[in-house]
mmCIF file of C-alpha atoms in Angstrom:
data_model
loop_
_atom_site.group_PDB
_atom_site.id
_atom_site.type_symbol
_atom_site.label_atom_id
_atom_site.label_comp_id
_atom_site.label_asym_id
_atom_site.label_seq_id
_atom_site.Cartn_x
_atom_site.Cartn_y
_atom_site.Cartn_z
ATOM 1 C CA MET A 1 166.981 309.618 24.372
ATOM 2 C CA ASP A 2 165.107 312.889 23.866
ATOM 3 C CA ASP A 3 161.951 312.304 21.828
ATOM 4 C CA THR A 4 161.204 315.976 21.352
ATOM 5 C CA PRO A 5 159.890 316.213 17.771
ATOM 6 C CA LEU A 6 162.420 317.362 15.199
ATOM 7 C CA HIS A 7 159.740 319.542 13.626
ATOM 8 C CA PRO A 8 156.788 321.352 15.221
ATOM 9 C CA PRO A 9 153.706 319.128 14.939
ATOM 10 C CA SER A 10 151.290 320.032 12.164
ATOM 11 C CA PRO A 11 147.577 320.264 12.866
ATOM 12 C CA ALA A 12 146.362 316.823 13.800
ATOM 13 C CA ALA A 13 144.240 314.743 11.497
ATOM 14 C CA PRO A 14 140.588 314.172 12.470
ATOM 15 C CA ASP A 15 140.227 311.925 15.501
ATOM 16 C CA THR A 16 139.816 308.215 14.759
ATOM 17 C CA ASP A 17 139.463 305.236 17.063
ATOM 18 C CA THR A 18 143.002 303.869 16.742
ATOM 19 C CA ASP A 19 145.578 302.421 19.135
ATOM 20 C CA THR A 20 148.564 304.449 17.959
ATOM 21 C CA ASP A 21 149.777 306.756 15.185
ATOM 22 C CA LEU A 22 151.819 304.126 13.365
ATOM 23 C CA ILE A 23 152.197 300.356 13.479
ATOM 24 C CA ILE A 24 155.573 298.965 12.450
ATOM 25 C CA VAL A 25 155.833 295.271 11.592
ATOM 26 C CA GLY A 26 159.416 294.033 11.738
ATOM 27 C CA GLY A 27 162.256 294.952 14.085
ATOM 28 C CA GLY A 28 165.272 294.925 11.787
ATOM 29 C CA PRO A 29 167.216 298.007 10.668
ATOM 30 C CA ALA A 30 164.313 299.280 8.545
ATOM 31 C CA GLY A 31 161.667 298.869 11.231
ATOM 32 C CA CYS A 32 163.873 300.367 13.937
ATOM 33 C CA ALA A 33 164.714 303.347 11.728
ATOM 34 C CA ALA A 34 161.007 303.868 11.042
ATOM 35 C CA ALA A 35 160.219 303.902 14.765
ATOM 36 C CA ARG A 36 163.036 306.324 15.575
ATOM 37 C CA THR A 37 162.080 308.693 12.764
ATOM 38 C CA ALA A 38 158.411 308.538 13.753
ATOM 39 C CA ALA A 39 159.338 309.539 17.307
ATOM 40 C CA GLY A 40 161.411 312.413 15.944
ATOM 41 C CA VAL A 41 158.319 313.969 14.388
ATOM 42 C CA GLY A 42 156.125 313.294 17.424
ATOM 43 C CA MET A 43 154.341 310.129 16.249
ATOM 44 C CA ARG A 44 153.532 307.318 18.645
ATOM 45 C CA SER A 45 154.319 303.866 17.264
ATOM 46 C CA VAL A 46 153.990 300.205 18.135
ATOM 47 C CA LEU A 47 156.772 297.994 16.793
ATOM 48 C CA ILE A 48 155.975 294.288 16.397
ATOM 49 C CA GLU A 49 158.845 291.806 16.170
ATOM 50 C CA ALA A 50 158.568 288.026 16.409
ATOM 51 C CA ASP A 51 162.110 287.612 17.717
ATOM 52 C CA THR A 52 164.654 290.094 19.090
ATOM 53 C CA LEU A 53 165.427 293.495 17.624
ATOM 54 C CA CYS A 54 168.008 293.365 14.809
ATOM 55 C CA ARG A 55 168.257 289.580 15.138
ATOM 56 C CA ASN A 56 170.036 289.016 11.824
ATOM 57 C CA LEU A 57 172.533 291.811 12.425
ATOM 58 C CA TYR A 58 173.826 289.920 15.451
ATOM 59 C CA ARG A 59 174.779 287.072 13.101
ATOM 60 C CA ILE A 60 176.834 289.168 10.671
ATOM 61 C CA PRO A 61 180.491 288.998 11.715
ATOM 62 C CA ALA A 62 181.867 291.707 9.409
ATOM 63 C CA LEU A 63 180.514 294.932 7.898
ATOM 64 C CA ASN A 64 182.049 297.117 5.234
ATOM 65 C CA ASN A 65 179.190 299.201 3.897
ATOM 66 C CA VAL A 66 177.690 301.150 6.814
ATOM 67 C CA LEU A 67 178.319 304.567 8.330
ATOM 68 C CA GLY A 68 179.226 305.162 11.944
ATOM 69 C CA GLY A 69 182.434 303.179 12.244
ATOM 70 C CA HIS A 70 180.785 299.827 13.007
ATOM 71 C CA THR A 71 182.776 296.933 11.557
ATOM 72 C CA ASP A 72 180.635 294.041 12.756
ATOM 73 C CA GLY A 73 176.936 293.318 13.002
ATOM 74 C CA PRO A 74 176.648 292.909 16.797
ATOM 75 C CA ALA A 75 178.145 296.357 17.454
ATOM 76 C CA LEU A 76 175.715 298.003 15.040
ATOM 77 C CA ALA A 77 172.795 295.976 16.407
ATOM 78 C CA ASP A 78 173.647 297.009 19.985
ATOM 79 C CA ALA A 79 173.737 300.665 18.947
ATOM 80 C CA ILE A 80 170.383 300.467 17.126
ATOM 81 C CA THR A 81 168.552 298.497 19.802
ATOM 82 C CA GLY A 82 169.931 300.618 22.623
ATOM 83 C CA GLU A 83 168.711 303.791 20.971
ATOM 84 C CA LEU A 84 165.303 302.370 20.122
ATOM 85 C CA LYS A 85 164.662 300.957 23.591
ATOM 86 C CA SER A 86 165.175 304.463 25.003
ATOM 87 C CA THR A 87 162.696 305.955 22.532
ATOM 88 C CA ARG A 88 159.692 306.806 24.689
ATOM 89 C CA LEU A 89 157.191 307.228 21.858
ATOM 90 C CA CYS A 90 157.749 303.652 20.615
ATOM 91 C CA ARG A 91 156.099 300.695 22.339
ATOM 92 C CA LEU A 92 157.785 297.365 21.664
ATOM 93 C CA GLU A 93 155.803 294.163 21.144
ATOM 94 C CA LEU A 94 158.619 291.594 21.081
ATOM 95 C CA GLY A 95 157.962 287.884 20.690
ATOM 96 C CA ARG A 96 154.768 288.681 18.807
ATOM 97 C CA ARG A 97 154.016 287.829 15.196
ATOM 98 C CA ALA A 98 151.676 289.668 12.826
ATOM 99 C CA VAL A 99 149.384 287.036 11.312
ATOM 100 C CA GLU A 100 147.147 289.327 9.246
ATOM 101 C CA LEU A 101 147.312 292.833 7.780
ATOM 102 C CA ARG A 102 144.144 294.585 6.620
ATOM 103 C CA ALA A 103 143.712 298.088 5.264
ATOM 104 C CA ASP A 104 140.540 300.014 4.515
ATOM 105 C CA ASP A 105 139.836 303.650 3.619
ATOM 106 C CA ASP A 106 140.818 305.184 6.941
ATOM 107 C CA ARG A 107 142.953 302.754 8.933
ATOM 108 C CA VAL A 108 145.091 299.638 9.092
ATOM 109 C CA ALA A 109 144.367 296.642 11.325
ATOM 110 C CA VAL A 110 147.147 294.249 12.356
ATOM 111 C CA THR A 111 146.207 291.000 14.085
ATOM 112 C CA LEU A 112 148.838 289.390 16.308
ATOM 113 C CA ASP A 113 149.343 285.686 17.001
ATOM 114 C CA THR A 114 147.850 286.300 20.450
ATOM 115 C CA GLY A 115 144.562 287.373 18.842
ATOM 116 C CA THR A 116 145.125 291.039 19.742
ATOM 117 C CA ARG A 117 144.081 293.462 17.012
ATOM 118 C CA LEU A 118 145.900 296.793 16.716
ATOM 119 C CA THR A 119 144.770 299.694 14.548
ATOM 120 C CA ALA A 120 146.456 302.840 13.273
ATOM 121 C CA PRO A 121 146.087 305.250 10.352
ATOM 122 C CA TYR A 122 149.184 303.704 8.682
ATOM 123 C CA ALA A 123 151.519 300.730 8.983
ATOM 124 C CA VAL A 124 155.128 300.275 7.914
ATOM 125 C CA VAL A 125 155.832 296.666 6.943
ATOM 126 C CA ALA A 126 159.506 295.719 7.193
ATOM 127 C CA THR A 127 159.549 291.964 7.783
ATOM 128 C CA GLY A 128 162.461 291.394 5.425
ATOM 129 C CA VAL A 129 163.486 288.072 3.943
ATOM 130 C CA GLY A 130 164.493 284.574 5.001
ATOM 131 C CA PRO A 131 166.945 282.117 3.419
ATOM 132 C CA LEU A 132 165.898 280.001 0.472
ATOM 133 C CA GLN A 133 166.268 276.262 1.043
ATOM 134 C CA PRO A 134 167.802 273.726 -1.372
ATOM 135 C CA HIS A 135 164.455 272.531 -2.726
ATOM 136 C CA ASP A 136 163.615 276.153 -3.678
ATOM 137 C CA ALA A 137 166.436 276.312 -6.259
ATOM 138 C CA ALA A 138 165.771 274.857 -9.710
ATOM 139 C CA TRP A 139 169.412 273.798 -10.109
ATOM 140 C CA ILE A 140 169.417 271.731 -6.903
ATOM 141 C CA THR A 141 167.687 268.410 -6.296
ATOM 142 C CA ALA A 142 167.101 267.827 -2.593
ATOM 143 C CA PRO A 143 164.424 266.341 -0.323
ATOM 144 C CA GLU A 144 161.639 268.743 0.653
ATOM 145 C CA SER A 145 162.388 268.017 4.290
ATOM 146 C CA LEU A 146 166.070 269.008 4.050
ATOM 147 C CA THR A 147 166.872 272.410 5.546
ATOM 148 C CA LEU A 148 170.350 273.897 5.805
ATOM 149 C CA PRO A 149 171.647 276.956 7.668
ATOM 150 C CA PRO A 150 173.001 279.997 5.790
ATOM 151 C CA LEU A 151 176.779 280.387 5.645
ATOM 152 C CA TRP A 152 176.768 283.658 7.590
ATOM 153 C CA GLN A 153 175.698 281.764 10.717
ATOM 154 C CA VAL A 154 178.941 279.758 10.798
ATOM 155 C CA ASP A 155 181.463 280.771 13.461
ATOM 156 C CA ALA A 156 185.224 280.245 13.408
ATOM 157 C CA ASP A 157 185.176 277.091 15.542
ATOM 158 C CA ASP A 158 182.655 275.404 13.236
ATOM 159 C CA ALA A 159 184.783 276.172 10.177
ATOM 160 C CA GLU A 160 188.330 275.554 11.435
ATOM 161 C CA GLY A 161 189.967 272.570 9.752
ATOM 162 C CA ARG A 162 186.784 271.570 7.920
ATOM 163 C CA THR A 163 185.623 271.416 4.320
ATOM 164 C CA LEU A 164 182.291 273.167 3.802
ATOM 165 C CA LEU A 165 180.078 272.752 0.763
ATOM 166 C CA VAL A 166 178.448 276.104 0.001
ATOM 167 C CA LEU A 167 175.403 276.082 -2.247
ATOM 168 C CA GLY A 168 175.220 279.262 -4.332
ATOM 169 C CA GLY A 169 177.516 282.229 -4.846
ATOM 170 C CA ASP A 170 175.713 285.027 -2.998
ATOM 171 C CA ARG A 171 177.541 287.874 -1.197
ATOM 172 C CA PRO A 172 177.562 286.315 2.322
ATOM 173 C CA ILE A 173 180.514 284.174 1.214
ATOM 174 C CA GLY A 174 182.671 287.278 0.946
ATOM 175 C CA THR A 175 181.389 288.479 4.319
ATOM 176 C CA PHE A 176 182.338 285.154 5.905
ATOM 177 C CA LEU A 177 185.853 285.233 4.447
ATOM 178 C CA ARG A 178 186.479 288.826 5.553
ATOM 179 C CA ALA A 179 185.214 288.059 9.047
ATOM 180 C CA HIS A 180 187.496 285.030 9.411
ATOM 181 C CA PRO A 181 190.691 285.885 7.511
ATOM 182 C CA THR A 182 192.869 283.383 9.378
ATOM 183 C CA VAL A 183 190.467 280.457 9.768
ATOM 184 C CA GLY A 184 191.800 277.317 8.106
ATOM 185 C CA THR A 185 188.789 276.137 6.185
ATOM 186 C CA ARG A 186 188.059 275.033 2.647
ATOM 187 C CA LEU A 187 184.928 276.258 0.908
ATOM 188 C CA LEU A 188 183.618 274.243 -2.031
ATOM 189 C CA VAL A 189 181.350 276.805 -3.698
ATOM 190 C CA ALA A 190 178.873 275.185 -6.080
ATOM 191 C CA TYR A 191 177.042 277.793 -8.141
ATOM 192 C CA PRO A 192 174.934 278.023 -11.319
ATOM 193 C CA ASP A 193 175.510 280.312 -14.323
ATOM 194 C CA SER A 194 173.196 282.934 -12.843
ATOM 195 C CA ASP A 195 175.616 283.404 -9.909
ATOM 196 C CA ALA A 196 178.762 283.715 -12.006
ATOM 197 C CA TYR A 197 178.988 287.495 -11.584
ATOM 198 C CA LYS A 198 178.731 287.235 -7.792
ATOM 199 C CA ILE A 199 181.869 285.201 -7.156
ATOM 200 C CA GLU A 200 184.467 287.724 -8.360
ATOM 201 C CA GLU A 201 185.241 288.960 -4.837
ATOM 202 C CA ILE A 202 186.045 285.444 -3.596
ATOM 203 C CA ARG A 203 187.770 284.009 -6.668
ATOM 204 C CA ASP A 204 191.317 284.749 -5.453
ATOM 205 C CA ASP A 205 190.913 283.528 -1.872
ATOM 206 C CA PRO A 206 193.045 280.352 -1.571
ATOM 207 C CA ARG A 207 190.476 278.780 0.736
ATOM 208 C CA VAL A 208 187.844 278.783 -2.031
ATOM 209 C CA THR A 209 187.363 276.111 -4.670
ATOM 210 C CA LEU A 210 184.834 277.187 -7.285
ATOM 211 C CA LEU A 211 182.505 274.526 -8.682
ATOM 212 C CA PRO A 212 180.428 275.913 -11.582
ATOM 213 C CA VAL A 213 177.569 273.461 -12.032
ATOM 214 C CA ALA A 214 174.579 272.883 -14.253
ATOM 215 C CA HIS A 215 172.911 270.809 -11.553
ATOM 216 C CA LEU A 216 173.656 269.439 -8.101
ATOM 217 C CA THR A 217 171.934 266.563 -6.309
ATOM 218 C CA LEU A 218 172.243 266.265 -2.545
ATOM 219 C CA ALA A 219 172.231 262.790 -1.059
ATOM 220 C CA PRO A 220 168.805 262.018 0.432
ATOM 221 C CA SER A 221 170.221 261.331 3.885
ATOM 222 C CA GLY A 222 171.496 264.886 4.346
ATOM 223 C CA GLY A 223 173.893 263.435 6.914
ATOM 224 C CA THR A 224 177.530 264.016 7.823
ATOM 225 C CA PRO A 225 179.703 263.976 5.838
ATOM 226 C CA VAL A 226 177.623 265.583 3.117
ATOM 227 C CA THR A 227 177.699 263.934 -0.303
ATOM 228 C CA ALA A 228 176.450 265.475 -3.534
ATOM 229 C CA GLU A 229 176.611 264.695 -7.243
ATOM 230 C CA ALA A 230 177.591 267.730 -9.293
ATOM 231 C CA VAL A 231 176.978 267.923 -13.029
ATOM 232 C CA GLY A 232 179.357 270.436 -14.589
ATOM 233 C CA ARG A 233 178.512 272.760 -17.428
ATOM 234 C CA ASP A 234 180.340 270.349 -19.709
ATOM 235 C CA GLY A 235 178.088 267.485 -18.588
ATOM 236 C CA VAL A 236 180.795 265.751 -16.572
ATOM 237 C CA ARG A 237 179.592 264.248 -13.295
ATOM 238 C CA ARG A 238 181.618 264.253 -10.100
ATOM 239 C CA THR A 239 181.005 263.337 -6.486
ATOM 240 C CA VAL A 240 181.546 266.099 -3.943
ATOM 241 C CA THR A 241 182.116 265.320 -0.261
ATOM 242 C CA ALA A 242 182.300 267.840 2.586
ATOM 243 C CA ASP A 243 182.072 267.930 6.358
ATOM 244 C CA ALA A 244 178.930 270.097 6.270
ATOM 245 C CA ALA A 245 176.760 272.042 3.837
ATOM 246 C CA TYR A 246 175.561 275.649 4.050
ATOM 247 C CA LEU A 247 173.445 277.971 1.968
ATOM 248 C CA SER A 248 174.291 281.057 -0.019
ATOM 249 C CA ILE A 249 171.539 280.870 -2.646
ATOM 250 C CA GLY A 250 169.569 283.990 -1.788
ATOM 251 C CA SER A 251 166.478 284.884 0.148
ATOM 252 C CA VAL A 252 162.707 284.745 -0.036
ATOM 253 C CA PRO A 253 160.338 287.517 1.134
ATOM 254 C CA THR A 254 158.602 286.954 4.469
ATOM 255 C CA ALA A 255 155.561 289.199 4.059
ATOM 256 C CA PRO A 256 152.676 288.617 6.500
ATOM 257 C CA PRO A 257 149.325 287.455 5.082
ATOM 258 C CA GLY A 258 146.703 290.029 4.219
ATOM 259 C CA ASP A 259 146.359 293.052 1.976
ATOM 260 C CA LEU A 260 149.971 293.598 0.907
ATOM 261 C CA VAL A 261 150.375 293.627 -2.864
ATOM 262 C CA ARG A 262 152.988 291.115 -3.976
ATOM 263 C CA GLY A 263 154.860 290.910 -7.250
ATOM 264 C CA ALA A 264 155.414 287.704 -9.212
ATOM 265 C CA ASP A 265 158.668 287.149 -7.295
ATOM 266 C CA GLY A 266 156.948 287.429 -3.914
ATOM 267 C CA TYR A 267 158.402 290.851 -3.088
ATOM 268 C CA CYS A 268 156.180 293.820 -2.277
ATOM 269 C CA PRO A 269 157.229 296.667 -4.570
ATOM 270 C CA PRO A 270 156.652 300.302 -3.563
ATOM 271 C CA THR A 271 154.331 300.797 -6.545
ATOM 272 C CA GLY A 272 150.882 299.251 -6.602
ATOM 273 C CA ARG A 273 150.540 298.791 -2.847
ATOM 274 C CA ARG A 274 147.600 299.820 -0.727
ATOM 275 C CA SER A 275 148.330 303.390 0.316
ATOM 276 C CA ARG A 276 148.046 302.760 4.074
ATOM 277 C CA LEU A 277 150.502 299.827 4.029
ATOM 278 C CA ILE A 278 153.994 301.208 3.413
ATOM 279 C CA VAL A 279 156.696 298.665 2.602
ATOM 280 C CA ALA A 280 160.279 299.274 3.761
ATOM 281 C CA GLY A 281 163.613 297.462 3.807
ATOM 282 C CA ASP A 282 164.510 294.183 2.128
ATOM 283 C CA LEU A 283 160.864 293.279 1.553
ATOM 284 C CA ARG A 284 160.737 295.762 -1.339
ATOM 285 C CA SER A 285 163.158 294.084 -3.740
ATOM 286 C CA ALA A 286 166.116 291.729 -3.967
ATOM 287 C CA ARG A 287 168.102 294.536 -5.614
ATOM 288 C CA PHE A 288 168.342 296.812 -2.586
ATOM 289 C CA GLN A 289 169.165 294.427 0.238
ATOM 290 C CA ARG A 290 171.743 296.472 2.098
ATOM 291 C CA ILE A 291 171.710 297.681 5.688
ATOM 292 C CA MET A 292 172.027 301.353 4.752
ATOM 293 C CA THR A 293 169.248 301.240 2.150
ATOM 294 C CA ALA A 294 167.003 299.399 4.611
ATOM 295 C CA MET A 295 167.473 302.063 7.267
ATOM 296 C CA GLY A 296 166.917 304.855 4.772
ATOM 297 C CA SER A 297 163.721 303.300 3.452
ATOM 298 C CA GLY A 298 162.429 302.778 6.994
ATOM 299 C CA SER A 299 162.958 306.450 7.815
ATOM 300 C CA GLU A 300 161.326 307.499 4.549
ATOM 301 C CA ALA A 301 158.325 305.246 5.226
ATOM 302 C CA ALA A 302 157.724 306.837 8.626
ATOM 303 C CA LEU A 303 157.908 310.332 7.120
ATOM 304 C CA ARG A 304 155.510 309.302 4.383
ATOM 305 C CA ALA A 305 152.997 308.250 7.016
ATOM 306 C CA TYR A 306 153.601 311.488 8.941
ATOM 307 C CA TYR A 307 152.910 313.691 5.927
ATOM 308 C CA ALA A 308 149.937 311.622 4.774
ATOM 309 C CA THR A 309 148.324 311.695 8.222
ATOM 310 C CA ARG A 310 148.478 315.491 8.191
ATOM 311 C CA GLU A 311 147.472 315.723 4.549
ATOM 312 C CA LEU A 312 150.757 317.381 3.613
ATOM 313 C CA SER A 313 152.985 316.759 0.660
ATOM 314 C CA ALA A 314 156.646 315.938 1.227
ATOM 315 C CA GLY A 315 157.566 319.428 0.012
ATOM 316 C CA ASP A 316 155.401 321.331 2.514
#
């Protein structure tokens, strides 16, 4: 990959004692797009990712909302990671976690779990979100210790011939059904009123049984088969039994500790943040959690740092 800047470099900012031009925390679509865009304008970057690049993309079996002809997550992830790994101006720190972010008047400091401290004039934070667990949802009663996997991690063999209890009506249910159109499974989708608008795309699939509930209590054992007591909106109680239970109740932000400004919902909105910490991708809001918007916001964040470093406005 040719890292020749897309634009002639502007006069450099005054020299500071920093490790790189830009630190990027998070190696999903947003973080990778930030690193690639930074390289395109001649900025050196360090990308920190606790796992593998585009980890969650590799677990998405079907795509229908991205450009480039990719119809599944692994193909898109391979394309993104292959391009980024050939980007000479980006140094990858994989298997490393950012444990603290600090920003002052002239630089950002990111401390890794190894104790290493990296500094740069700006940082793009794109750590995304993780799945909510049953005890995080007000309409579910479950032991604090009970954790369940999200539905989008299920493969065809795990679903074939089985009844799966799905907690919540979020979009990954539709993704699962599109990815496995011929799998003989039955999904019992228990969802609250707040998810009613989300289940329209799955309503007509014969493999889906919709269970609108006011409350659901999971058996304390959390064993197999899974047993739950569902209280319908009419107050009627029924026992629900399935071979396994999975989550589709939404996500929670995974922002690193430090100087990021968080909203009441835990997300880090673009407004009100410290100017040297630029938030990108799913960490910004639950409303814009799409692959294409994540990549666009990552690219924009890198350009924002580029212009700010050179004291230019976006229109210059």
